[in-house]
GROMACS .gro file of N, CA and C in nm:
model
  213
    1MET      N    1  -2.576  11.340  -2.562
    1MET     CA    2  -2.599  11.243  -2.506
    1MET      C    3  -2.600  11.145  -2.630
    2ASN      N    4  -2.448  11.114  -2.614
    2ASN     CA    5  -2.419  11.074  -2.831
    2ASN      C    6  -2.292  11.010  -2.774
    3ASP      N    7  -2.324  10.925  -2.672
    3ASP     CA    8  -2.179  10.823  -2.632
    3ASP      C    9  -2.290  10.740  -2.589
    4GLU      N   10  -2.174  10.603  -2.572
    4GLU     CA   11  -2.248  10.498  -2.556
    4GLU      C   12  -2.270  10.466  -2.430
    5ILE      N   13  -2.193  10.531  -2.307
    5ILE     CA   14  -2.225  10.540  -2.170
    5ILE      C   15  -2.341  10.600  -2.131
    6SER      N   16  -2.407  10.703  -2.193
    6SER     CA   17  -2.540  10.806  -2.122
    6SER      C   18  -2.628  10.684  -2.237
    7LYS      N   19  -2.652  10.594  -2.340
    7LYS     CA   20  -2.734  10.544  -2.413
    7LYS      C   21  -2.770  10.410  -2.326
    8MET      N   22  -2.654  10.363  -2.266
    8MET     CA   23  -2.717  10.197  -2.179
    8MET      C   24  -2.743  10.256  -2.046
    9VAL      N   25  -2.679  10.413  -2.003
    9VAL     CA   26  -2.749  10.468  -1.928
    9VAL      C   27  -2.896  10.478  -1.889
   10LEU      N   28  -2.956  10.512  -1.987
   10LEU     CA   29  -3.093  10.575  -2.047
   10LEU      C   30  -3.158  10.409  -1.999
   11LYS      N   31  -3.113  10.296  -2.134
   11LYS     CA   32  -3.169  10.165  -2.138
   11LYS      C   33  -3.178  10.111  -1.997
   12VAL      N   34  -3.068  10.075  -1.894
   12VAL     CA   35  -3.107  10.050  -1.764
   12VAL      C   36  -3.201  10.101  -1.733
   13ILE      N   37  -3.214  10.215  -1.715
   13ILE     CA   38  -3.297  10.365  -1.594
   13ILE      C   39  -3.457  10.325  -1.656
   14ASN      N   40  -3.456  10.295  -1.789
   14ASN     CA   41  -3.575  10.340  -1.844
   14ASN      C   42  -3.618  10.175  -1.812
   15ASN      N   43  -3.587  10.086  -1.816
   15ASN     CA   44  -3.612   9.928  -1.858
   15ASN      C   45  -3.622   9.895  -1.684
   16ALA      N   46  -3.610   9.945  -1.537
   16ALA     CA   47  -3.603   9.954  -1.457
   16ALA      C   48  -3.794   9.958  -1.387
   17GLU      N   49  -3.779   9.851  -1.319
   17GLU     CA   50  -3.926   9.887  -1.233
   17GLU      C   51  -3.895   9.938  -1.153
   18GLU      N   52  -3.792  10.032  -1.077
   18GLU     CA   53  -3.788  10.086  -0.939
   18GLU      C   54  -3.653  10.179  -0.961
   19PRO      N   55  -3.638  10.230  -0.883
   19PRO     CA   56  -3.548  10.359  -0.861
   19PRO      C   57  -3.403  10.220  -0.873
   20LEU      N   58  -3.335  10.321  -0.906
   20LEU     CA   59  -3.188  10.230  -0.923
   20LEU      C   60  -3.074  10.327  -0.801
   21GLU      N   61  -2.949  10.260  -0.746
   21GLU     CA   62  -2.872  10.333  -0.691
   21GLU      C   63  -2.776  10.315  -0.779
   22THR      N   64  -2.661  10.459  -0.768
   22THR     CA   65  -2.537  10.434  -0.875
   22THR      C   66  -2.472  10.238  -0.887
   23LYS      N   67  -2.441  10.241  -0.771
   23LYS     CA   68  -2.377  10.106  -0.766
   23LYS      C   69  -2.465  10.005  -0.873
   24GLU      N   70  -2.575  10.023  -0.856
   24GLU     CA   71  -2.691   9.901  -0.957
   24GLU      C   72  -2.686   9.959  -1.038
   25VAL      N   73  -2.680  10.100  -1.145
   25VAL     CA   74  -2.670  10.110  -1.247
   25VAL      C   75  -2.547  10.082  -1.307
   26GLU      N   76  -2.432  10.115  -1.207
   26GLU     CA   77  -2.304  10.079  -1.313
   26GLU      C   78  -2.251   9.906  -1.298
   27ARG      N   79  -2.290   9.854  -1.203
   27ARG     CA   80  -2.309   9.686  -1.250
   27ARG      C   81  -2.378   9.664  -1.355
   28LEU      N   82  -2.518   9.740  -1.368
   28LEU     CA   83  -2.567   9.657  -1.473
   28LEU      C   84  -2.516   9.765  -1.602
   29VAL      N   85  -2.462   9.869  -1.650
   29VAL     CA   86  -2.433   9.918  -1.712
   29VAL      C   87  -2.300   9.808  -1.798
   30LYS      N   88  -2.238   9.786  -1.670
   30LYS     CA   89  -2.046   9.705  -1.683
   30LYS      C   90  -2.107   9.579  -1.768
   31LYS      N   91  -2.237   9.520  -1.763
   31LYS     CA   92  -2.273   9.403  -1.831
   31LYS      C   93  -2.265   9.416  -1.970
   32SER      N   94  -2.250   9.544  -2.003
   32SER     CA   95  -2.212   9.526  -2.191
   32SER      C   96  -2.103   9.649  -2.174
   33LEU      N   97  -2.036   9.687  -2.136
   33LEU     CA   98  -1.991   9.841  -2.137
   33LEU      C   99  -1.844   9.794  -2.008
   34LYS      N  100  -1.757   9.714  -2.011
   34LYS     CA  101  -1.676   9.637  -1.943
   34LYS      C  102  -1.550   9.735  -1.903
   35ASP      N  103  -1.528   9.917  -1.953
   35ASP     CA  104  -1.446  10.007  -1.932
   35ASP      C  105  -1.520  10.128  -1.846
   36VAL      N  106  -1.596  10.109  -1.805
   36VAL     CA  107  -1.662  10.202  -1.730
   36VAL      C  108  -1.609  10.227  -1.640
   37THR      N  109  -1.576  10.365  -1.563
   37THR     CA  110  -1.542  10.411  -1.454
   37THR      C  111  -1.655  10.470  -1.367
   38ARG      N  112  -1.667  10.430  -1.249
   38ARG     CA  113  -1.730  10.489  -1.142
   38ARG      C  114  -1.783  10.643  -1.177
   39ALA      N  115  -1.617  10.721  -1.167
   39ALA     CA  116  -1.647  10.852  -1.201
   39ALA      C  117  -1.715  10.903  -1.381
   40LYS      N  118  -1.681  10.834  -1.453
   40LYS     CA  119  -1.734  10.852  -1.592
   40LYS      C  120  -1.858  10.834  -1.573
   41LEU      N  121  -1.949  10.732  -1.484
   41LEU     CA  122  -2.050  10.695  -1.461
   41LEU      C  123  -2.164  10.782  -1.420
   42PHE      N  124  -2.104  10.830  -1.330
   42PHE     CA  125  -2.151  10.965  -1.227
   42PHE      C  126  -2.166  11.037  -1.297
   43TYR      N  127  -2.078  11.070  -1.369
   43TYR     CA  128  -2.089  11.235  -1.453
   43TYR      C  129  -2.189  11.197  -1.561
   44ARG      N  130  -2.197  11.094  -1.654
   44ARG     CA  131  -2.325  11.080  -1.718
   44ARG      C  132  -2.457  11.074  -1.692
   45LEU      N  133  -2.460  11.003  -1.547
   45LEU     CA  134  -2.617  11.009  -1.433
   45LEU      C  135  -2.625  11.182  -1.458
   46THR      N  136  -2.484  11.228  -1.415
   46THR     CA  137  -2.538  11.420  -1.328
   46THR      C  138  -2.591  11.478  -1.482
   47MET      N  139  -2.544  11.437  -1.576
   47MET     CA  140  -2.577  11.548  -1.701
   47MET      C  141  -2.695  11.480  -1.785
   48LEU      N  142  -2.717  11.357  -1.778
   48LEU     CA  143  -2.825  11.316  -1.835
   48LEU      C  144  -2.959  11.325  -1.730
   49ARG      N  145  -2.976  11.366  -1.586
   49ARG     CA  146  -3.044  11.432  -1.516
   49ARG      C  147  -3.055  11.615  -1.553
   50ALA      N  148  -2.976  11.651  -1.571
   50ALA     CA  149  -2.932  11.756  -1.616
   50ALA      C  150  -2.998  11.807  -1.748
   51GLU      N  151  -3.013  11.745  -1.837
   51GLU     CA  152  -3.089  11.764  -1.965
   51GLU      C  153  -3.191  11.731  -1.940
   52GLY      N  154  -3.305  11.669  -1.830
   52GLY     CA  155  -3.439  11.677  -1.787
   52GLY      C  156  -3.446  11.508  -1.799
   53LEU      N  157  -3.370  11.412  -1.887
   53LEU     CA  158  -3.374  11.266  -1.950
   53LEU      C  159  -3.412  11.158  -1.843
   54ILE      N  160  -3.372  11.199  -1.704
   54ILE     CA  161  -3.381  11.120  -1.625
   54ILE      C  162  -3.396  11.171  -1.477
   55LYS      N  163  -3.465  11.162  -1.389
   55LYS     CA  164  -3.470  11.196  -1.261
   55LYS      C  165  -3.363  11.141  -1.151
   56GLY      N  166  -3.289  11.233  -1.070
   56GLY     CA  167  -3.221  11.172  -0.913
   56GLY      C  168  -3.220  11.247  -0.829
   57LYS      N  169  -3.158  11.210  -0.740
   57LYS     CA  170  -3.186  11.256  -0.523
   57LYS      C  171  -3.123  11.174  -0.474
   58PHE      N  172  -3.012  11.251  -0.402
   58PHE     CA  173  -2.913  11.209  -0.333
   58PHE      C  174  -2.990  11.183  -0.201
   59VAL      N  175  -3.020  11.083  -0.116
   59VAL     CA  176  -3.065  10.998  -0.020
   59VAL      C  177  -2.953  10.963   0.139
   60GLY      N  178  -3.062  10.991   0.201
   60GLY     CA  179  -2.932  10.916   0.295
   60GLY      C  180  -2.852  11.011   0.448
   61PRO      N  181  -2.822  11.025   0.558
   61PRO     CA  182  -2.711  11.061   0.569
   61PRO      C  183  -2.605  11.048   0.573
   62GLY      N  184  -2.503  11.202   0.600
   62GLY     CA  185  -2.334  11.146   0.546
   62GLY      C  186  -2.337  11.160   0.431
   63LYS      N  187  -2.251  11.045   0.422
   63LYS     CA  188  -2.217  11.052   0.263
   63LYS      C  189  -2.335  11.037   0.153
   64GLY      N  190  -2.433  10.927   0.234
   64GLY     CA  191  -2.563  10.872   0.150
   64GLY      C  192  -2.527  10.831  -0.006
   65VAL      N  193  -2.664  10.796  -0.047
   65VAL     CA  194  -2.615  10.733  -0.193
   65VAL      C  195  -2.726  10.862  -0.275
   66TRP      N  196  -2.713  10.852  -0.391
   66TRP     CA  197  -2.765  10.884  -0.526
   66TRP      C  198  -2.848  10.726  -0.539
   67ILE      N  199  -2.987  10.827  -0.572
   67ILE     CA  200  -3.118  10.727  -0.643
   67ILE      C  201  -3.087  10.801  -0.772
   68TRP      N  202  -3.148  10.683  -0.872
   68TRP     CA  203  -3.184  10.712  -0.978
   68TRP      C  204  -3.327  10.659  -1.058
   69TRP      N  205  -3.414  10.745  -1.144
   69TRP     CA  206  -3.540  10.683  -1.190
   69TRP      C  207  -3.554  10.712  -1.327
   70LYS      N  208  -3.627  10.711  -1.386
   70LYS     CA  209  -3.713  10.757  -1.530
   70LYS      C  210  -3.807  10.848  -1.533
   71LYS      N  211  -3.791  10.898  -1.588
   71LYS     CA  212  -3.893  11.062  -1.629
   71LYS      C  213  -4.014  11.045  -1.636
   0.00000   0.00000   0.00000
């Protein structure tokens, strides 16, 4: 967790009052870091979840969505 994307993701999620969908996290992160792709962002989210720094869950039928919240 030593890169700008991960730091910004943690900041966004920890400042949120409620769980955020991946696209909401992406929109908020892109306000500061313009060149972030959805693939890079999702990778960072899953790595932060694996490290136990945030929580995340897949919800919904079919493709569904991921939601993320602070630990």
